[in-house]
Amino acid sequence: MSNVVGLHCINCGKTYSPQPGLYTCSRCGEKEGILDVDYDYDYIKKALSPQGLQGNREHSMWRYRPFLPVNQEGPLPPLRVGWSPLYYVPRLAQEIGLKHLYVKDDGVNPTASLKDRASAVAVARALAEGAASVACASTGNAASSLAGAAASVGLKAFIFVPARAPQGKVAQLLIFGATVVSVQGSYEDAFRLSDQAIKRWGWYNRNAAINPYLVEGKKTVCLEVAEQLGWEVPDWVVVSVGDGCTLAGAWKAWLDLHRVGWIERLPRMLGVQAEGCCPITRAFREGGKVQPAEENTIADSIAVGVPRNPEKALRAIRESGGTMINVSDEEILKAMRLLGRSTGVFGEPAGVAGLAGLARAVAEGIVRPEEKVVCLVTGNGLKDVATAIKAAGAPLSLPPDMEQLERALQGLI
């Protein structure tokens, strides 16, 4: 990887050369020794430019290949991941009290979530390392994204999910041919079992909170945002937060763009957690280490009681001058309805938690009405149809009778 200089531990600063199987700092251990990827920014500036991107017909995340920790030449997964639409949504903006709001709909990715970006990098690296199998633990989206990416190139996938994972996500896993282990316990239980299995059988590790390269895949969502906005930086970027990897990746994108001189300033990051599972918010507010929390929310994809990568997320919030905020399940359900009827975008609970948090942040004066905001919608609502129906309510149920129809529609037409 001619564009990658190496890796460094965000805790002690020790540096490493990239090598297969190296994911965490040997000095600090798995929990504290999270690594970050360092790039040769001079190489990137020579390989890519905003002007060069204008004529680039690769409308996927791979248009930013020099920014990514993959071989600059060689096979890549064939599924089209990324270049998701960025919608200007004035009706939604007005409803929550903003003048300028954009929604990035990552639910249009191949397996319907932002996690496809990380899994694409994982599979590219697994191919380069000659791995035959890939594995991860997930609340659902990372699992389905890995299973789909692995299926596209013929790799075996071993997936560990907690028993509460929505059936829509489990169905994806099975259709993609993955070996699925439904663990009778929490996400933390599933993670520990996957970690033991990965070490036992030598599978490629797609756990984003451990593998430093996967955050780099997630950052492409904001590389796209920057380009889609004509390199004009928003005032705020809003992200739903589970283990912290998506927030960390989103912030890394803006740092990378600033380091190559493509943007002149940085946005503030707003991280949003569910009230029923908010260990990172609590650590941000109290200033201490992240402590385990219950996983008690309908937003299953961000229900991570023991986040494995909180420090990068906390660093993103603090460095950007942003903040963390929590929302209730009722606010999440409301945000699902609001997003759908005002934009036509269908988001799953975790995918719209950011919007729920943004609405609260505007109401509390954290985000000012005149500021330009980008809100990431990280997953499609079809991932969790049962909760969507709970949010939207039941349809009208009538016999084929015009008089009854007229009575039912009174006040609606």
mmCIF file of C-alpha atoms in Angstrom:
data_model
loop_
_atom_site.group_PDB
_atom_site.id
_atom_site.type_symbol
_atom_site.label_atom_id
_atom_site.label_comp_id
_atom_site.label_asym_id
_atom_site.label_seq_id
_atom_site.Cartn_x
_atom_site.Cartn_y
_atom_site.Cartn_z
ATOM 1 C CA MET A 1 0.000 0.000 0.000
ATOM 2 C CA SER A 2 2.097 2.885 -1.279
ATOM 3 C CA ASN A 3 -0.342 5.409 0.190
ATOM 4 C CA VAL A 4 -0.135 4.087 3.771
ATOM 5 C CA VAL A 5 2.804 5.096 5.980
ATOM 6 C CA GLY A 6 1.894 2.863 8.907
ATOM 7 C CA LEU A 7 -0.234 2.565 12.020
ATOM 8 C CA HIS A 8 -0.030 4.246 15.403
ATOM 9 C CA CYS A 9 -1.616 3.544 18.773
ATOM 10 C CA ILE A 10 -3.962 6.351 19.814
ATOM 11 C CA ASN A 11 -3.173 5.585 23.463
ATOM 12 C CA CYS A 12 0.649 5.369 23.683
ATOM 13 C CA GLY A 13 1.726 6.544 20.215
ATOM 14 C CA LYS A 14 3.718 3.426 19.305
ATOM 15 C CA THR A 15 3.994 2.972 15.538
ATOM 16 C CA TYR A 16 3.683 -0.185 13.468
ATOM 17 C CA SER A 17 4.164 -1.329 9.905
ATOM 18 C CA PRO A 18 0.996 -2.860 8.413
ATOM 19 C CA GLN A 19 1.029 -6.648 8.491
ATOM 20 C CA PRO A 20 -1.626 -9.381 8.357
ATOM 21 C CA GLY A 21 -3.273 -10.044 11.704
ATOM 22 C CA LEU A 22 -2.063 -6.807 13.321
ATOM 23 C CA TYR A 23 -5.094 -4.959 14.659
ATOM 24 C CA THR A 24 -4.189 -3.541 18.078
ATOM 25 C CA CYS A 25 -1.178 -2.246 20.001
ATOM 26 C CA SER A 26 0.900 -5.003 21.605
ATOM 27 C CA ARG A 27 1.925 -2.645 24.390
ATOM 28 C CA CYS A 28 -1.568 -1.436 25.368
ATOM 29 C CA GLY A 29 -3.628 -4.544 24.592
ATOM 30 C CA GLU A 30 -6.924 -4.994 22.760
ATOM 31 C CA LYS A 31 -9.074 -2.736 24.936
ATOM 32 C CA GLU A 32 -6.773 0.295 25.079
ATOM 33 C CA GLY A 33 -4.485 -0.203 22.100
ATOM 34 C CA ILE A 34 -6.696 1.008 19.254
ATOM 35 C CA LEU A 35 -4.654 1.757 16.135
ATOM 36 C CA ASP A 36 -5.123 4.501 13.571
ATOM 37 C CA VAL A 37 -4.001 4.438 9.936
ATOM 38 C CA ASP A 38 -1.426 7.021 8.807
ATOM 39 C CA TYR A 39 -1.220 8.128 5.182
ATOM 40 C CA ASP A 40 1.319 9.672 2.845
ATOM 41 C CA TYR A 41 -0.666 12.795 2.067
ATOM 42 C CA ASP A 42 1.822 13.918 -0.574
ATOM 43 C CA TYR A 43 1.131 10.666 -2.408
ATOM 44 C CA ILE A 44 -2.630 11.276 -2.167
ATOM 45 C CA LYS A 45 -2.302 14.833 -3.477
ATOM 46 C CA LYS A 46 -0.357 13.556 -6.499
ATOM 47 C CA ALA A 47 -2.783 10.703 -7.158
ATOM 48 C CA LEU A 48 -6.056 12.585 -6.768
ATOM 49 C CA SER A 49 -7.505 16.083 -6.889
ATOM 50 C CA PRO A 50 -10.948 17.710 -6.793
ATOM 51 C CA GLN A 51 -10.536 18.572 -10.455
ATOM 52 C CA GLY A 52 -9.644 14.985 -11.316
ATOM 53 C CA LEU A 53 -12.724 13.707 -9.527
ATOM 54 C CA GLN A 54 -14.983 15.796 -11.758
ATOM 55 C CA GLY A 55 -14.372 13.453 -14.666
ATOM 56 C CA ASN A 56 -14.193 10.267 -12.609
ATOM 57 C CA ARG A 57 -16.859 7.801 -13.732
ATOM 58 C CA GLU A 58 -16.283 5.457 -10.795
ATOM 59 C CA HIS A 59 -19.431 6.371 -8.900
ATOM 60 C CA SER A 60 -18.689 4.343 -5.791
ATOM 61 C CA MET A 61 -16.512 4.657 -2.690
ATOM 62 C CA TRP A 62 -13.537 3.474 -4.744
ATOM 63 C CA ARG A 63 -13.323 6.875 -6.450
ATOM 64 C CA TYR A 64 -11.398 7.783 -3.264
ATOM 65 C CA ARG A 65 -9.064 4.791 -3.455
ATOM 66 C CA PRO A 66 -5.888 6.797 -2.651
ATOM 67 C CA PHE A 67 -7.511 7.727 0.691
ATOM 68 C CA LEU A 68 -8.134 4.054 1.542
ATOM 69 C CA PRO A 69 -5.888 1.331 3.059
ATOM 70 C CA VAL A 70 -6.156 -1.071 0.137
ATOM 71 C CA ASN A 71 -3.788 -2.003 -2.662
ATOM 72 C CA GLN A 72 -3.852 0.803 -5.190
ATOM 73 C CA GLU A 73 -3.974 -1.827 -7.907
ATOM 74 C CA GLY A 74 -5.657 -5.186 -7.553
ATOM 75 C CA PRO A 75 -9.057 -6.820 -7.082
ATOM 76 C CA LEU A 76 -11.892 -5.086 -5.273
ATOM 77 C CA PRO A 77 -15.347 -6.392 -4.318
ATOM 78 C CA PRO A 78 -17.710 -5.918 -7.299
ATOM 79 C CA LEU A 79 -20.795 -4.637 -5.438
ATOM 80 C CA ARG A 80 -21.381 -0.911 -5.914
ATOM 81 C CA VAL A 81 -20.940 0.614 -2.485
ATOM 82 C CA GLY A 82 -21.166 4.326 -1.841
ATOM 83 C CA TRP A 83 -21.931 7.466 -3.834
ATOM 84 C CA SER A 84 -25.272 7.488 -2.056
ATOM 85 C CA PRO A 85 -27.520 10.513 -2.608
ATOM 86 C CA LEU A 86 -27.248 13.701 -0.567
ATOM 87 C CA TYR A 87 -30.658 15.363 -0.484
ATOM 88 C CA TYR A 88 -31.358 19.006 0.272
ATOM 89 C CA VAL A 89 -34.501 18.769 2.426
ATOM 90 C CA PRO A 90 -36.075 22.207 3.048
ATOM 91 C CA ARG A 91 -39.424 20.817 4.299
ATOM 92 C CA LEU A 92 -37.719 18.689 6.927
ATOM 93 C CA ALA A 93 -35.435 21.588 7.809
ATOM 94 C CA GLN A 94 -38.409 23.884 8.387
ATOM 95 C CA GLU A 95 -40.159 21.321 10.569
ATOM 96 C CA ILE A 96 -37.248 21.115 13.006
ATOM 97 C CA GLY A 97 -36.293 24.797 12.834
ATOM 98 C CA LEU A 98 -33.344 24.916 10.419
ATOM 99 C CA LYS A 99 -32.700 26.842 7.215
ATOM 100 C CA HIS A 100 -30.193 24.501 5.551
ATOM 101 C CA LEU A 101 -30.383 20.733 6.060
ATOM 102 C CA TYR A 102 -29.051 17.847 3.988
ATOM 103 C CA VAL A 103 -29.784 14.152 4.443
ATOM 104 C CA LYS A 104 -27.290 11.524 3.281
ATOM 105 C CA ASP A 105 -29.224 8.335 2.515
ATOM 106 C CA ASP A 106 -26.851 5.398 2.983
ATOM 107 C CA GLY A 107 -29.743 2.972 3.065
ATOM 108 C CA VAL A 108 -29.365 2.614 -0.721
ATOM 109 C CA ASN A 109 -26.136 0.606 -0.393
ATOM 110 C CA PRO A 110 -26.181 -3.072 -1.510
ATOM 111 C CA THR A 111 -27.244 -4.491 1.864
ATOM 112 C CA ALA A 112 -29.019 -1.254 2.837
ATOM 113 C CA SER A 113 -26.650 0.306 5.370
ATOM 114 C CA LEU A 114 -23.531 2.414 5.756
ATOM 115 C CA LYS A 115 -21.728 -0.682 7.089
ATOM 116 C CA ASP A 116 -21.240 -1.826 3.470
ATOM 117 C CA ARG A 117 -18.411 0.707 3.275
ATOM 118 C CA ALA A 118 -16.421 -0.949 6.048
ATOM 119 C CA SER A 119 -17.127 -4.449 4.775
ATOM 120 C CA ALA A 120 -15.931 -3.539 1.279
ATOM 121 C CA VAL A 121 -12.553 -2.578 2.745
ATOM 122 C CA ALA A 122 -12.514 -5.718 4.905
ATOM 123 C CA VAL A 123 -13.097 -7.997 1.921
ATOM 124 C CA ALA A 124 -10.553 -6.136 -0.224
ATOM 125 C CA ARG A 125 -7.944 -6.617 2.482
ATOM 126 C CA ALA A 126 -8.947 -10.244 3.070
ATOM 127 C CA LEU A 127 -8.431 -10.940 -0.639
ATOM 128 C CA ALA A 128 -5.037 -9.223 -0.579
ATOM 129 C CA GLU A 129 -3.984 -11.291 2.446
ATOM 130 C CA GLY A 130 -5.153 -14.558 0.885
ATOM 131 C CA ALA A 131 -7.821 -15.232 3.523
ATOM 132 C CA ALA A 132 -10.478 -17.833 2.777
ATOM 133 C CA SER A 133 -12.933 -16.811 5.504
ATOM 134 C CA VAL A 134 -14.105 -13.614 7.180
ATOM 135 C CA ALA A 135 -15.977 -13.158 10.446
ATOM 136 C CA CYS A 136 -17.540 -10.597 12.752
ATOM 137 C CA ALA A 137 -19.964 -9.993 15.582
ATOM 138 C CA SER A 138 -22.774 -7.570 14.892
ATOM 139 C CA THR A 139 -26.152 -6.319 15.992
ATOM 140 C CA GLY A 140 -27.202 -6.860 12.367
ATOM 141 C CA ASN A 141 -25.991 -4.350 9.775
ATOM 142 C CA ALA A 142 -22.268 -5.094 9.881
ATOM 143 C CA ALA A 143 -23.159 -8.762 9.673
ATOM 144 C CA SER A 144 -25.342 -8.480 6.581
ATOM 145 C CA SER A 145 -22.871 -6.149 4.885
ATOM 146 C CA LEU A 146 -20.008 -8.585 5.469
ATOM 147 C CA ALA A 147 -22.071 -11.556 4.317
ATOM 148 C CA GLY A 148 -23.026 -9.773 1.101
ATOM 149 C CA ALA A 149 -19.513 -8.557 0.345
ATOM 150 C CA ALA A 150 -18.058 -11.999 1.066
ATOM 151 C CA ALA A 151 -20.631 -13.686 -1.170
ATOM 152 C CA SER A 152 -19.727 -11.344 -4.028
ATOM 153 C CA VAL A 153 -16.134 -12.666 -4.106
ATOM 154 C CA GLY A 154 -16.636 -16.245 -2.911
ATOM 155 C CA LEU A 155 -15.318 -15.963 0.662
ATOM 156 C CA LYS A 156 -16.869 -17.889 3.546
ATOM 157 C CA ALA A 157 -18.520 -15.714 6.207
ATOM 158 C CA PHE A 158 -19.062 -16.610 9.859
ATOM 159 C CA ILE A 159 -21.414 -14.224 11.621
ATOM 160 C CA PHE A 160 -22.253 -13.897 15.325
ATOM 161 C CA VAL A 161 -25.378 -11.949 16.284
ATOM 162 C CA PRO A 162 -27.249 -11.504 19.572
ATOM 163 C CA ALA A 163 -30.577 -13.315 19.732
ATOM 164 C CA ARG A 164 -32.459 -9.980 19.567
ATOM 165 C CA ALA A 165 -31.187 -9.185 16.030
ATOM 166 C CA PRO A 166 -34.177 -8.295 13.769
ATOM 167 C CA GLN A 167 -35.311 -11.120 11.493
ATOM 168 C CA GLY A 168 -34.945 -8.928 8.393
ATOM 169 C CA LYS A 169 -31.229 -8.692 9.026
ATOM 170 C CA VAL A 170 -30.868 -12.372 9.887
ATOM 171 C CA ALA A 171 -32.696 -13.227 6.649
ATOM 172 C CA GLN A 172 -30.105 -11.295 4.663
ATOM 173 C CA LEU A 173 -27.309 -13.250 6.302
ATOM 174 C CA LEU A 174 -28.850 -16.581 5.461
ATOM 175 C CA ILE A 175 -29.674 -15.613 1.873
ATOM 176 C CA PHE A 176 -26.035 -14.588 1.356
ATOM 177 C CA GLY A 177 -24.948 -18.058 2.473
ATOM 178 C CA ALA A 178 -23.236 -17.041 5.710
ATOM 179 C CA THR A 179 -22.884 -19.382 8.658
ATOM 180 C CA VAL A 180 -24.938 -17.555 11.292
ATOM 181 C CA VAL A 181 -24.545 -18.103 15.024
ATOM 182 C CA SER A 182 -27.392 -16.553 17.022
ATOM 183 C CA VAL A 183 -25.841 -16.099 20.442
ATOM 184 C CA GLN A 184 -28.187 -16.411 23.405
ATOM 185 C CA GLY A 185 -27.026 -13.234 25.093
ATOM 186 C CA SER A 186 -26.051 -9.611 24.492
ATOM 187 C CA TYR A 187 -23.953 -8.047 21.745
ATOM 188 C CA GLU A 188 -20.989 -8.228 24.131
ATOM 189 C CA ASP A 189 -21.526 -11.989 24.469
ATOM 190 C CA ALA A 190 -21.610 -12.333 20.686
ATOM 191 C CA PHE A 191 -18.471 -10.228 20.344
ATOM 192 C CA ARG A 192 -16.503 -12.300 22.858
ATOM 193 C CA LEU A 193 -17.476 -15.554 21.187
ATOM 194 C CA SER A 194 -16.562 -14.199 17.736
ATOM 195 C CA ASP A 195 -13.204 -13.024 19.058
ATOM 196 C CA GLN A 196 -12.426 -16.467 20.433
ATOM 197 C CA ALA A 197 -13.493 -18.156 17.190
ATOM 198 C CA ILE A 198 -11.470 -15.776 15.006
ATOM 199 C CA LYS A 199 -8.341 -16.507 17.029
ATOM 200 C CA ARG A 200 -9.076 -20.244 17.062
ATOM 201 C CA TRP A 201 -9.547 -20.631 13.293
ATOM 202 C CA GLY A 202 -7.584 -17.682 11.886
ATOM 203 C CA TRP A 203 -10.485 -16.003 10.072
ATOM 204 C CA TYR A 204 -10.080 -12.456 8.785
ATOM 205 C CA ASN A 205 -11.379 -10.149 11.527
ATOM 206 C CA ARG A 206 -14.062 -7.712 10.341
ATOM 207 C CA ASN A 207 -14.900 -6.406 13.811
ATOM 208 C CA ALA A 208 -14.682 -2.660 13.159
ATOM 209 C CA ALA A 209 -13.869 -1.740 16.734
ATOM 210 C CA ILE A 210 -10.756 -3.957 16.548
ATOM 211 C CA ASN A 211 -9.677 -3.756 12.903
ATOM 212 C CA PRO A 212 -8.363 -0.188 12.284
ATOM 213 C CA TYR A 213 -8.826 -0.370 8.517
ATOM 214 C CA LEU A 214 -12.616 -0.534 8.659
ATOM 215 C CA VAL A 215 -13.051 2.959 10.091
ATOM 216 C CA GLU A 216 -11.305 4.094 6.907
ATOM 217 C CA GLY A 217 -14.058 2.552 4.806
ATOM 218 C CA LYS A 218 -16.697 4.351 6.833
ATOM 219 C CA LYS A 219 -15.031 7.711 6.268
ATOM 220 C CA THR A 220 -15.950 7.573 2.581
ATOM 221 C CA VAL A 221 -19.479 8.657 3.507
ATOM 222 C CA CYS A 222 -18.148 12.107 4.394
ATOM 223 C CA LEU A 223 -15.632 12.219 1.554
ATOM 224 C CA GLU A 224 -18.731 11.985 -0.614
ATOM 225 C CA VAL A 225 -20.596 14.612 1.396
ATOM 226 C CA ALA A 226 -17.729 17.050 0.909
ATOM 227 C CA GLU A 227 -17.611 16.478 -2.838
ATOM 228 C CA GLN A 228 -21.408 16.594 -3.191
ATOM 229 C CA LEU A 229 -21.415 19.969 -1.412
ATOM 230 C CA GLY A 230 -18.764 21.301 -3.787
ATOM 231 C CA TRP A 231 -16.120 21.166 -1.012
ATOM 232 C CA GLU A 232 -18.109 23.612 1.122
ATOM 233 C CA VAL A 233 -17.895 22.383 4.698
ATOM 234 C CA PRO A 234 -21.146 22.162 6.711
ATOM 235 C CA ASP A 235 -21.290 23.583 10.205
ATOM 236 C CA TRP A 236 -22.461 20.291 11.724
ATOM 237 C CA VAL A 237 -22.383 16.611 10.771
ATOM 238 C CA VAL A 238 -24.837 14.429 12.708
ATOM 239 C CA VAL A 239 -24.155 10.725 13.313
ATOM 240 C CA SER A 240 -25.963 7.955 15.213
ATOM 241 C CA VAL A 241 -23.505 6.280 17.602
ATOM 242 C CA GLY A 242 -23.187 2.681 18.744
ATOM 243 C CA ASP A 243 -19.608 1.499 19.172
ATOM 244 C CA GLY A 244 -18.279 4.820 17.882
ATOM 245 C CA CYS A 245 -16.673 3.614 14.650
ATOM 246 C CA THR A 246 -18.964 5.476 12.248
ATOM 247 C CA LEU A 247 -18.488 8.737 14.126
ATOM 248 C CA ALA A 248 -14.723 8.171 14.146
ATOM 249 C CA GLY A 249 -14.720 7.450 10.418
ATOM 250 C CA ALA A 250 -16.839 10.485 9.564
ATOM 251 C CA TRP A 251 -14.429 12.748 11.460
ATOM 252 C CA LYS A 252 -11.372 11.099 9.861
ATOM 253 C CA ALA A 253 -12.725 12.071 6.442
ATOM 254 C CA TRP A 254 -12.742 15.757 7.277
ATOM 255 C CA LEU A 255 -9.260 15.540 8.834
ATOM 256 C CA ASP A 256 -7.908 13.849 5.701
ATOM 257 C CA LEU A 257 -9.480 16.440 3.412
ATOM 258 C CA HIS A 258 -8.045 19.243 5.530
ATOM 259 C CA ARG A 259 -4.568 17.682 5.478
ATOM 260 C CA VAL A 260 -4.518 17.498 1.676
ATOM 261 C CA GLY A 261 -5.733 21.095 1.461
ATOM 262 C CA TRP A 262 -9.093 20.425 -0.175
ATOM 263 C CA ILE A 263 -11.059 22.170 2.590
ATOM 264 C CA GLU A 264 -10.161 25.180 4.732
ATOM 265 C CA ARG A 265 -12.064 24.425 7.921
ATOM 266 C CA LEU A 266 -13.617 21.521 9.834
ATOM 267 C CA PRO A 267 -17.231 20.843 10.851
ATOM 268 C CA ARG A 268 -18.498 20.142 14.340
ATOM 269 C CA MET A 269 -19.674 16.596 15.039
ATOM 270 C CA LEU A 270 -22.940 15.769 16.807
ATOM 271 C CA GLY A 271 -23.034 12.200 18.100
ATOM 272 C CA VAL A 272 -26.421 10.758 19.056
ATOM 273 C CA GLN A 273 -27.099 7.754 21.264
ATOM 274 C CA ALA A 274 -30.304 6.145 22.506
ATOM 275 C CA GLU A 275 -31.183 6.885 26.129
ATOM 276 C CA GLY A 276 -31.461 3.157 26.742
ATOM 277 C CA CYS A 277 -27.862 2.539 25.680
ATOM 278 C CA CYS A 278 -25.599 5.583 25.984
ATOM 279 C CA PRO A 279 -22.175 4.679 27.437
ATOM 280 C CA ILE A 280 -20.238 7.042 25.151
ATOM 281 C CA THR A 281 -22.469 10.026 25.907
ATOM 282 C CA ARG A 282 -22.053 9.360 29.616
ATOM 283 C CA ALA A 283 -18.252 9.223 29.285
ATOM 284 C CA PHE A 284 -18.243 12.448 27.268
ATOM 285 C CA ARG A 285 -20.298 14.296 29.870
ATOM 286 C CA GLU A 286 -18.528 12.904 32.919
ATOM 287 C CA GLY A 287 -15.014 13.011 31.485
ATOM 288 C CA GLY A 288 -14.054 9.486 32.547
ATOM 289 C CA LYS A 289 -13.666 6.125 30.876
ATOM 290 C CA VAL A 290 -16.566 4.419 29.161
ATOM 291 C CA GLN A 291 -18.451 2.096 31.501
ATOM 292 C CA PRO A 292 -20.698 -0.810 30.425
ATOM 293 C CA ALA A 293 -24.354 0.066 29.887
ATOM 294 C CA GLU A 294 -27.615 -1.762 29.336
ATOM 295 C CA GLU A 295 -28.766 -2.439 25.774
ATOM 296 C CA ASN A 296 -32.342 -1.246 26.143
ATOM 297 C CA THR A 297 -33.523 0.459 22.942
ATOM 298 C CA ILE A 298 -35.444 -0.296 19.752
ATOM 299 C CA ALA A 299 -32.441 1.033 17.801
ATOM 300 C CA ASP A 300 -30.695 -2.339 17.698
ATOM 301 C CA SER A 301 -27.845 -1.231 15.441
ATOM 302 C CA ILE A 302 -26.594 1.263 18.029
ATOM 303 C CA ALA A 303 -27.415 -0.867 21.074
ATOM 304 C CA VAL A 304 -23.795 -1.493 22.059
ATOM 305 C CA GLY A 305 -23.466 -1.636 25.820
ATOM 306 C CA VAL A 306 -19.698 -2.215 25.783
ATOM 307 C CA PRO A 307 -18.326 -0.159 22.871
ATOM 308 C CA ARG A 308 -14.908 -1.316 21.683
ATOM 309 C CA ASN A 309 -13.862 1.867 19.956
ATOM 310 C CA PRO A 310 -15.104 4.743 22.126
ATOM 311 C CA GLU A 311 -11.876 6.729 22.295
ATOM 312 C CA LYS A 312 -11.814 7.600 18.595
ATOM 313 C CA ALA A 313 -15.444 8.707 18.834
ATOM 314 C CA LEU A 314 -14.788 10.820 21.930
ATOM 315 C CA ARG A 315 -11.747 12.327 20.264
ATOM 316 C CA ALA A 316 -13.854 13.250 17.225
ATOM 317 C CA ILE A 317 -16.398 15.065 19.372
ATOM 318 C CA ARG A 318 -13.804 16.905 21.448
ATOM 319 C CA GLU A 319 -11.475 17.837 18.586
ATOM 320 C CA SER A 320 -14.353 19.145 16.489
ATOM 321 C CA GLY A 321 -15.873 21.195 19.289
ATOM 322 C CA GLY A 322 -19.043 19.146 18.977
ATOM 323 C CA THR A 323 -21.181 17.346 21.515
ATOM 324 C CA MET A 324 -23.121 14.169 22.344
ATOM 325 C CA ILE A 325 -26.857 13.969 22.928
ATOM 326 C CA ASN A 326 -29.304 11.196 23.844
ATOM 327 C CA VAL A 327 -32.808 10.531 22.527
ATOM 328 C CA SER A 328 -35.680 8.354 23.698
ATOM 329 C CA ASP A 329 -37.220 5.524 21.707
ATOM 330 C CA GLU A 330 -40.324 7.687 21.278
ATOM 331 C CA GLU A 331 -38.214 10.419 19.698
ATOM 332 C CA ILE A 332 -36.694 7.825 17.373
ATOM 333 C CA LEU A 333 -40.128 6.589 16.287
ATOM 334 C CA LYS A 334 -41.203 10.182 15.686
ATOM 335 C CA ALA A 335 -38.082 10.804 13.604
ATOM 336 C CA MET A 336 -38.873 7.765 11.440
ATOM 337 C CA ARG A 337 -42.286 9.232 10.627
ATOM 338 C CA LEU A 338 -40.939 12.744 10.147
ATOM 339 C CA LEU A 339 -38.144 11.683 7.811
ATOM 340 C CA GLY A 340 -40.447 9.511 5.756
ATOM 341 C CA ARG A 341 -43.292 11.960 5.209
ATOM 342 C CA SER A 342 -41.092 15.008 4.614
ATOM 343 C CA THR A 343 -38.375 13.498 2.394
ATOM 344 C CA GLY A 344 -39.457 10.070 1.138
ATOM 345 C CA VAL A 345 -36.419 8.483 2.812
ATOM 346 C CA PHE A 346 -37.153 5.359 4.890
ATOM 347 C CA GLY A 347 -34.743 4.977 7.804
ATOM 348 C CA GLU A 348 -34.431 2.229 10.386
ATOM 349 C CA PRO A 349 -34.444 3.207 14.089
ATOM 350 C CA ALA A 350 -30.661 3.484 14.413
ATOM 351 C CA GLY A 351 -30.513 5.195 11.030
ATOM 352 C CA VAL A 352 -32.772 8.044 12.174
ATOM 353 C CA ALA A 353 -31.507 8.413 15.733
ATOM 354 C CA GLY A 354 -29.224 11.147 14.415
ATOM 355 C CA LEU A 355 -32.207 13.088 13.099
ATOM 356 C CA ALA A 356 -33.995 12.700 16.436
ATOM 357 C CA GLY A 357 -30.903 14.065 18.162
ATOM 358 C CA LEU A 358 -30.627 16.930 15.717
ATOM 359 C CA ALA A 359 -34.239 17.947 16.390
ATOM 360 C CA ARG A 360 -33.502 18.007 20.098
ATOM 361 C CA ALA A 361 -30.229 19.891 19.576
ATOM 362 C CA VAL A 362 -32.034 22.609 17.606
ATOM 363 C CA ALA A 363 -34.755 22.874 20.254
ATOM 364 C CA GLU A 364 -32.116 23.225 22.981
ATOM 365 C CA GLY A 365 -30.140 25.867 21.077
ATOM 366 C CA ILE A 366 -27.063 23.683 20.540
ATOM 367 C CA VAL A 367 -27.453 23.935 16.771
ATOM 368 C CA ARG A 368 -28.480 27.395 15.563
ATOM 369 C CA PRO A 369 -31.221 27.834 12.930
ATOM 370 C CA GLU A 370 -28.917 29.485 10.391
ATOM 371 C CA GLU A 371 -26.241 26.757 10.495
ATOM 372 C CA LYS A 372 -25.779 24.297 7.639
ATOM 373 C CA VAL A 373 -26.234 20.689 8.788
ATOM 374 C CA VAL A 374 -25.685 17.260 7.222
ATOM 375 C CA CYS A 375 -27.493 14.344 8.868
ATOM 376 C CA LEU A 376 -26.390 10.805 8.027
ATOM 377 C CA VAL A 377 -29.155 8.215 7.678
ATOM 378 C CA THR A 378 -27.186 5.036 8.155
ATOM 379 C CA GLY A 379 -29.676 2.250 7.397
ATOM 380 C CA ASN A 380 -32.901 1.489 5.516
ATOM 381 C CA GLY A 381 -36.191 1.014 7.340
ATOM 382 C CA LEU A 382 -36.853 -2.325 5.636
ATOM 383 C CA LYS A 383 -34.191 -3.718 7.961
ATOM 384 C CA ASP A 384 -36.710 -3.605 10.808
ATOM 385 C CA VAL A 385 -40.248 -3.650 9.452
ATOM 386 C CA ALA A 386 -41.838 -4.458 12.808
ATOM 387 C CA THR A 387 -40.567 -1.238 14.358
ATOM 388 C CA ALA A 388 -41.511 0.721 11.241
ATOM 389 C CA ILE A 389 -45.099 -0.444 11.577
ATOM 390 C CA LYS A 390 -44.992 0.481 15.244
ATOM 391 C CA ALA A 391 -43.838 3.970 14.238
ATOM 392 C CA ALA A 392 -46.322 4.478 11.405
ATOM 393 C CA GLY A 393 -49.401 2.728 12.742
ATOM 394 C CA ALA A 394 -51.765 0.290 11.064
ATOM 395 C CA PRO A 395 -53.437 0.865 7.675
ATOM 396 C CA LEU A 396 -57.147 1.490 7.271
ATOM 397 C CA SER A 397 -58.938 -1.875 7.164
ATOM 398 C CA LEU A 398 -62.278 -1.686 5.308
ATOM 399 C CA PRO A 399 -64.616 -3.870 3.291
ATOM 400 C CA PRO A 400 -64.994 -3.000 -0.406
ATOM 401 C CA ASP A 401 -67.719 -0.445 0.348
ATOM 402 C CA MET A 402 -67.661 3.147 -0.951
ATOM 403 C CA GLU A 403 -69.815 4.577 1.839
ATOM 404 C CA GLN A 404 -67.510 3.200 4.514
ATOM 405 C CA LEU A 405 -64.531 4.529 2.576
ATOM 406 C CA GLU A 406 -66.045 8.007 2.494
ATOM 407 C CA ARG A 407 -66.623 7.948 6.245
ATOM 408 C CA ALA A 408 -63.090 6.695 6.927
ATOM 409 C CA LEU A 409 -61.530 9.404 4.765
ATOM 410 C CA GLN A 410 -63.425 12.299 6.330
ATOM 411 C CA GLY A 411 -60.926 14.954 7.291
ATOM 412 C CA LEU A 412 -58.160 13.331 5.271
ATOM 413 C CA ILE A 413 -59.072 14.582 1.793
#
